PDB file of C-alpha atoms in Angstrom:
ATOM      1  CA  MET C 236      44.311  -9.759   2.877  1.00  0.00           C
ATOM      2  CA  ALA C 237      40.940  -7.886   2.284  1.00  0.00           C
ATOM      3  CA  VAL C 238      38.439  -8.225   4.934  1.00  0.00           C
ATOM      4  CA  VAL C 239      34.672  -8.706   4.220  1.00  0.00           C
ATOM      5  CA  VAL C 240      32.054  -7.115   6.317  1.00  0.00           C
ATOM      6  CA  ASN C 241      28.651  -7.591   6.224  1.00  0.00           C
ATOM      7  CA  SER C 242      26.828  -4.439   6.859  1.00  0.00           C
ATOM      8  CA  GLY C 243      23.488  -5.774   7.193  1.00  0.00           C
ATOM      9  CA  LEU C 244      21.976  -3.959   4.084  1.00  0.00           C
ATOM     10  CA  ASP C 245      21.807  -6.852   1.859  1.00  0.00           C
ATOM     11  CA  ARG C 246      17.968  -7.748   2.394  1.00  0.00           C
ATOM     12  CA  SER C 247      18.004 -10.313  -0.412  1.00  0.00           C
ATOM     13  CA  ASP C 248      18.708 -13.189   2.385  1.00  0.00           C
ATOM     14  CA  SER C 249      16.531 -11.413   4.850  1.00  0.00           C
ATOM     15  CA  LYS C 250      13.227 -13.392   6.155  1.00  0.00           C
ATOM     16  CA  LEU C 251      11.756 -10.028   7.069  1.00  0.00           C
ATOM     17  CA  SER C 252      11.297  -8.756   3.645  1.00  0.00           C
ATOM     18  CA  THR C 253       7.519  -9.147   2.570  1.00  0.00           C
ATOM     19  CA  MET C 254       7.532  -8.753  -1.299  1.00  0.00           C
ATOM     20  CA  ALA C 255       8.605 -11.299  -3.536  1.00  0.00           C
ATOM     21  CA  LYS C 256      12.287 -11.240  -4.546  1.00  0.00           C
ATOM     22  CA  THR C 257      12.327 -10.400  -8.420  1.00  0.00           C
ATOM     23  CA  LYS C 258      15.383 -10.806 -10.754  1.00  0.00           C
ATOM     24  CA  GLU C 259      16.139  -7.597 -12.450  1.00  0.00           C
ATOM     25  CA  LEU C 260      15.275  -7.557 -16.149  1.00  0.00           C
ATOM     26  CA  SER C 261      16.359  -4.112 -17.254  1.00  0.00           C
ATOM     27  CA  LYS C 262      19.108  -5.071 -19.702  1.00  0.00           C
ATOM     28  CA  ASP C 263      16.619  -7.739 -21.146  1.00  0.00           C
ATOM     29  CA  ARG C 264      13.509  -5.238 -21.626  1.00  0.00           C
ATOM     30  CA  ASP C 265      15.473  -3.820 -24.730  1.00  0.00           C
ATOM     31  CA  LYS C 266      16.145  -7.107 -25.943  1.00  0.00           C
ATOM     32  CA  ILE C 267      12.976  -8.492 -25.669  1.00  0.00           C
ATOM     33  CA  ALA C 268      11.138  -5.371 -27.004  1.00  0.00           C
ATOM     34  CA  ASP C 269      13.794  -5.671 -30.211  1.00  0.00           C
ATOM     35  CA  LEU C 270      12.901  -9.493 -30.525  1.00  0.00           C
ATOM     36  CA  HIS C 271       9.231  -8.665 -30.330  1.00  0.00           C
ATOM     37  CA  LYS C 272       9.708  -5.739 -33.376  1.00  0.00           C
ATOM     38  CA  ALA C 273      11.690  -8.565 -35.144  1.00  0.00           C
ATOM     39  CA  GLY C 274       8.560 -10.676 -35.174  1.00  0.00           C
ATOM     40  CA  MET C 275       9.397 -13.288 -32.523  1.00  0.00           C
ATOM     41  CA  GLY C 276       6.505 -14.670 -30.484  1.00  0.00           C
ATOM     42  CA  TYR C 277       6.277 -14.454 -26.828  1.00  0.00           C
ATOM     43  CA  LYS C 278       6.905 -18.215 -26.179  1.00  0.00           C
ATOM     44  CA  THR C 279       9.745 -17.926 -28.294  1.00  0.00           C
ATOM     45  CA  ILE C 280      10.819 -15.223 -26.751  1.00  0.00           C
ATOM     46  CA  ALA C 281      10.416 -16.686 -23.349  1.00  0.00           C
ATOM     47  CA  LYS C 282      12.197 -19.898 -24.303  1.00  0.00           C
ATOM     48  CA  GLN C 283      15.476 -18.342 -25.829  1.00  0.00           C
ATOM     49  CA  LEU C 284      16.108 -15.860 -22.532  1.00  0.00           C
ATOM     50  CA  GLY C 285      14.822 -18.146 -19.947  1.00  0.00           C
ATOM     51  CA  GLU C 286      12.108 -16.244 -18.706  1.00  0.00           C
ATOM     52  CA  LYS C 287       8.146 -17.074 -18.046  1.00  0.00           C
ATOM     53  CA  VAL C 288       5.649 -16.215 -20.770  1.00  0.00           C
ATOM     54  CA  THR C 289       3.896 -14.230 -18.927  1.00  0.00           C
ATOM     55  CA  THR C 290       6.786 -12.121 -17.722  1.00  0.00           C
ATOM     56  CA  ILE C 291       7.761 -11.457 -21.408  1.00  0.00           C
ATOM     57  CA  GLY C 292       3.978 -11.082 -22.304  1.00  0.00           C
ATOM     58  CA  ALA C 293       3.544  -7.996 -19.424  1.00  0.00           C
ATOM     59  CA  ILE C 294       7.111  -6.741 -20.886  1.00  0.00           C
ATOM     60  CA  ILE C 295       5.881  -6.379 -24.165  1.00  0.00           C
ATOM     61  CA  LEU C 296       2.536  -5.278 -23.372  1.00  0.00           C
ATOM     62  CA  LYS C 297       4.345  -2.325 -21.349  1.00  0.00           C
ATOM     63  CA  TRP C 298       6.348  -1.422 -24.140  1.00  0.00           C
ATOM     64  CA  LYS C 299       3.430  -1.182 -26.755  1.00  0.00           C
ATOM     65  CA  LYS C 300       1.520   0.811 -24.499  1.00  0.00           C
ATOM     66  CA  HIS C 301       4.403   3.365 -23.049  1.00  0.00           C
ATOM     67  CA  LYS C 302       6.900   2.672 -26.119  1.00  0.00           C
ATOM     68  CA  LEU C 303       9.529   2.279 -23.321  1.00  0.00           C
ATOM     69  CA  PRO C 304      10.710  -0.970 -21.815  1.00  0.00           C
ATOM     70  CA  VAL C 305      11.719   0.499 -18.659  1.00  0.00           C
ATOM     71  CA  ASN C 306       9.551   0.429 -15.420  1.00  0.00           C
ATOM     72  CA  LEU C 307       7.939   3.892 -14.771  1.00  0.00           C
ATOM     73  CA  PRO C 308       7.268   5.711 -11.479  1.00  0.00           C
ATOM     74  CA  GLN C 309       4.265   4.534  -9.510  1.00  0.00           C
ATOM     75  CA  SER C 310       1.223   7.147 -10.394  1.00  0.00           C
ATOM     76  CA  GLY C 311      -0.210   9.279  -7.337  1.00  0.00           C
ATOM     77  CA  ALA C 312       0.710  10.210  -3.895  1.00  0.00           C
ATOM     78  CA  PRO C 313       1.637   7.800  -1.314  1.00  0.00           C
ATOM     79  CA  CYS C 314      -0.549   7.289   1.400  1.00  0.00           C
ATOM     80  CA  LYS C 315       0.112   9.488   4.395  1.00  0.00           C
ATOM     81  CA  ILE C 316      -1.345   6.780   7.055  1.00  0.00           C
ATOM     82  CA  SER C 317       0.164   3.494   6.682  1.00  0.00           C
ATOM     83  CA  PRO C 318      -1.698   0.352   7.645  1.00  0.00           C
ATOM     84  CA  CYS C 319      -0.204   0.226  10.944  1.00  0.00           C
ATOM     85  CA  GLY C 320      -1.436   3.852  11.721  1.00  0.00           C
ATOM     86  CA  VAL C 321      -4.849   2.852  10.418  1.00  0.00           C
ATOM     87  CA  SER C 322      -4.933   0.254  12.867  1.00  0.00           C
ATOM     88  CA  VAL C 323      -4.140   2.604  15.696  1.00  0.00           C
ATOM     89  CA  ILE C 324      -6.790   4.974  14.432  1.00  0.00           C
ATOM     90  CA  MET C 325      -9.133   1.487  14.591  1.00  0.00           C
ATOM     91  CA  ARG C 326      -8.131   0.453  17.697  1.00  0.00           C
ATOM     92  CA  THR C 327      -8.164   3.548  19.740  1.00  0.00           C
ATOM     93  CA  VAL C 328     -11.901   4.829  18.400  1.00  0.00           C
ATOM     94  CA  ARG C 329     -12.999   0.943  18.698  1.00  0.00           C
ATOM     95  CA  ASN C 330     -11.965   1.314  22.715  1.00  0.00           C
ATOM     96  CA  GLN C 331     -12.783   4.995  23.201  1.00  0.00           C
ATOM     97  CA  PRO C 332     -15.754   5.811  20.966  1.00  0.00           C
ATOM     98  CA  GLY C 333     -15.466   9.972  22.174  1.00  0.00           C
ATOM     99  CA  THR C 334     -11.964  10.122  20.483  1.00  0.00           C
ATOM    100  CA  THR C 335     -11.140  13.404  18.874  1.00  0.00           C
ATOM    101  CA  GLN C 336      -9.433  14.061  15.600  1.00  0.00           C
ATOM    102  CA  GLU C 337      -6.902  15.800  17.533  1.00  0.00           C
ATOM    103  CA  ASP C 338      -6.806  12.957  19.701  1.00  0.00           C
ATOM    104  CA  LEU C 339      -5.911  10.739  17.159  1.00  0.00           C
ATOM    105  CA  VAL C 340      -3.556  12.916  15.387  1.00  0.00           C
ATOM    106  CA  ASN C 341      -1.279  12.969  18.967  1.00  0.00           C
ATOM    107  CA  ASP C 342      -1.507   9.182  18.851  1.00  0.00           C
ATOM    108  CA  LEU C 343      -0.514   8.733  15.205  1.00  0.00           C
ATOM    109  CA  LYS C 344       2.432  11.677  16.305  1.00  0.00           C
ATOM    110  CA  ALA C 345       3.704   9.680  19.540  1.00  0.00           C
ATOM    111  CA  ALA C 346       3.690   6.430  16.811  1.00  0.00           C
ATOM    112  CA  GLY C 347       5.875   8.474  14.648  1.00  0.00           C
ATOM    113  CA  THR C 348       3.508   9.486  11.782  1.00  0.00           C
ATOM    114  CA  LEU C 349       2.577  13.326  11.350  1.00  0.00           C
ATOM    115  CA  VAL C 350      -0.601  14.171   9.963  1.00  0.00           C
ATOM    116  CA  THR C 351      -3.079  16.913  10.309  1.00  0.00           C
ATOM    117  CA  LYS C 352      -6.746  16.435  11.359  1.00  0.00           C
ATOM    118  CA  LYS C 353      -7.851  17.053   7.754  1.00  0.00           C
ATOM    119  CA  THR C 354      -5.638  13.877   6.824  1.00  0.00           C
ATOM    120  CA  ILE C 355      -7.448  11.780   9.742  1.00  0.00           C
ATOM    121  CA  GLY C 356     -10.830  13.211   8.450  1.00  0.00           C
ATOM    122  CA  ASN C 357     -10.341  12.115   4.785  1.00  0.00           C
ATOM    123  CA  THR C 358      -9.436   8.591   5.910  1.00  0.00           C
ATOM    124  CA  GLN C 359     -12.043   6.309   4.786  1.00  0.00           C
ATOM    125  CA  ILE C 360     -12.759   5.093   8.300  1.00  0.00           C
ATOM    126  CA  SER C 361     -16.400   4.050   8.599  1.00  0.00           C
ATOM    127  CA  MET C 362     -16.680   4.475  12.266  1.00  0.00           C
ATOM    128  CA  LEU C 363     -15.570   8.504  12.271  1.00  0.00           C
ATOM    129  CA  LYS C 364     -17.983   9.405   9.597  1.00  0.00           C
ATOM    130  CA  LYS C 365     -20.467  12.058  11.532  1.00  0.00           C
ATOM    131  CA  GLU C 366     -23.544  10.141  10.494  1.00  0.00           C
ATOM    132  CA  HIS C 367     -22.294   7.270  12.304  1.00  0.00           C
ATOM    133  CA  ILE C 368     -21.357   9.771  15.590  1.00  0.00           C
ATOM    134  CA  GLN C 369     -25.005  10.986  15.244  1.00  0.00           C
ATOM    135  CA  ALA C 370     -26.424   7.667  15.279  1.00  0.00           C
ATOM    136  CA  HIS C 371     -24.411   6.710  18.196  1.00  0.00           C
ATOM    137  CA  LEU C 372     -25.384   9.935  20.280  1.00  0.00           C
ATOM    138  CA  LYS C 373     -28.916   9.608  19.300  1.00  0.00           C
ATOM    139  CA  PHE C 374     -28.812   6.003  20.708  1.00  0.00           C
ATOM    140  CA  ASP C 375     -27.231   6.668  23.617  1.00  0.00           C
ATOM    141  CA  ASN C 376     -29.323   9.712  24.674  1.00  0.00           C
ATOM    142  CA  GLY C 377     -32.446   7.521  23.829  1.00  0.00           C
ATOM    143  CA  HIS C 378     -31.024   5.071  26.770  1.00  0.00           C
ATOM    144  CA  LEU C 379     -29.690   7.252  29.254  1.00  0.00           C
ATOM    145  CA  ASN C 380     -32.712   6.648  31.929  1.00  0.00           C
ATOM    146  CA  ASP C 381     -32.768   2.650  30.935  1.00  0.00           C
ATOM    147  CA  SER C 382     -30.260   1.641  34.087  1.00  0.00           C
ATOM    148  CA  GLU C 383     -32.802   4.129  36.205  1.00  0.00           C
ATOM    149  CA  LYS C 384     -35.558   1.544  35.110  1.00  0.00           C
ATOM    150  CA  ASN C 385     -33.987  -1.437  36.077  1.00  0.00           C
TER     151      ASN C 385
END
């Protein structure tokens, strides 16, 4: 008697997945390209294979551009700081405007992301730009004596 154990690695049933569930068309991609070479239109191919016309059109356009019906790897380097990490940076800077890049590196390290000060400096977060820091310091220095007047 065979025992089936669910390892929990199958994410198709998971409600935690944020990406849309897609069907695998790797076998059909070659067939779609061949049918298009034979002179069939998008609608005809879509009806024959039971797919959406837009899906067929996207596959054919990719085939025309790259002469390959398969998906190509993503271009460019992956992001070093996740959206969650950017939120950590924004929250820290908003709550503590005098935060240094080294403090941010340590906060991200505690959150599990290893980055350098240069990576933090390259991050497009407007509150960390030198012009903004200088403007804040100029404003603060100009209003140091305001509390004494009141």
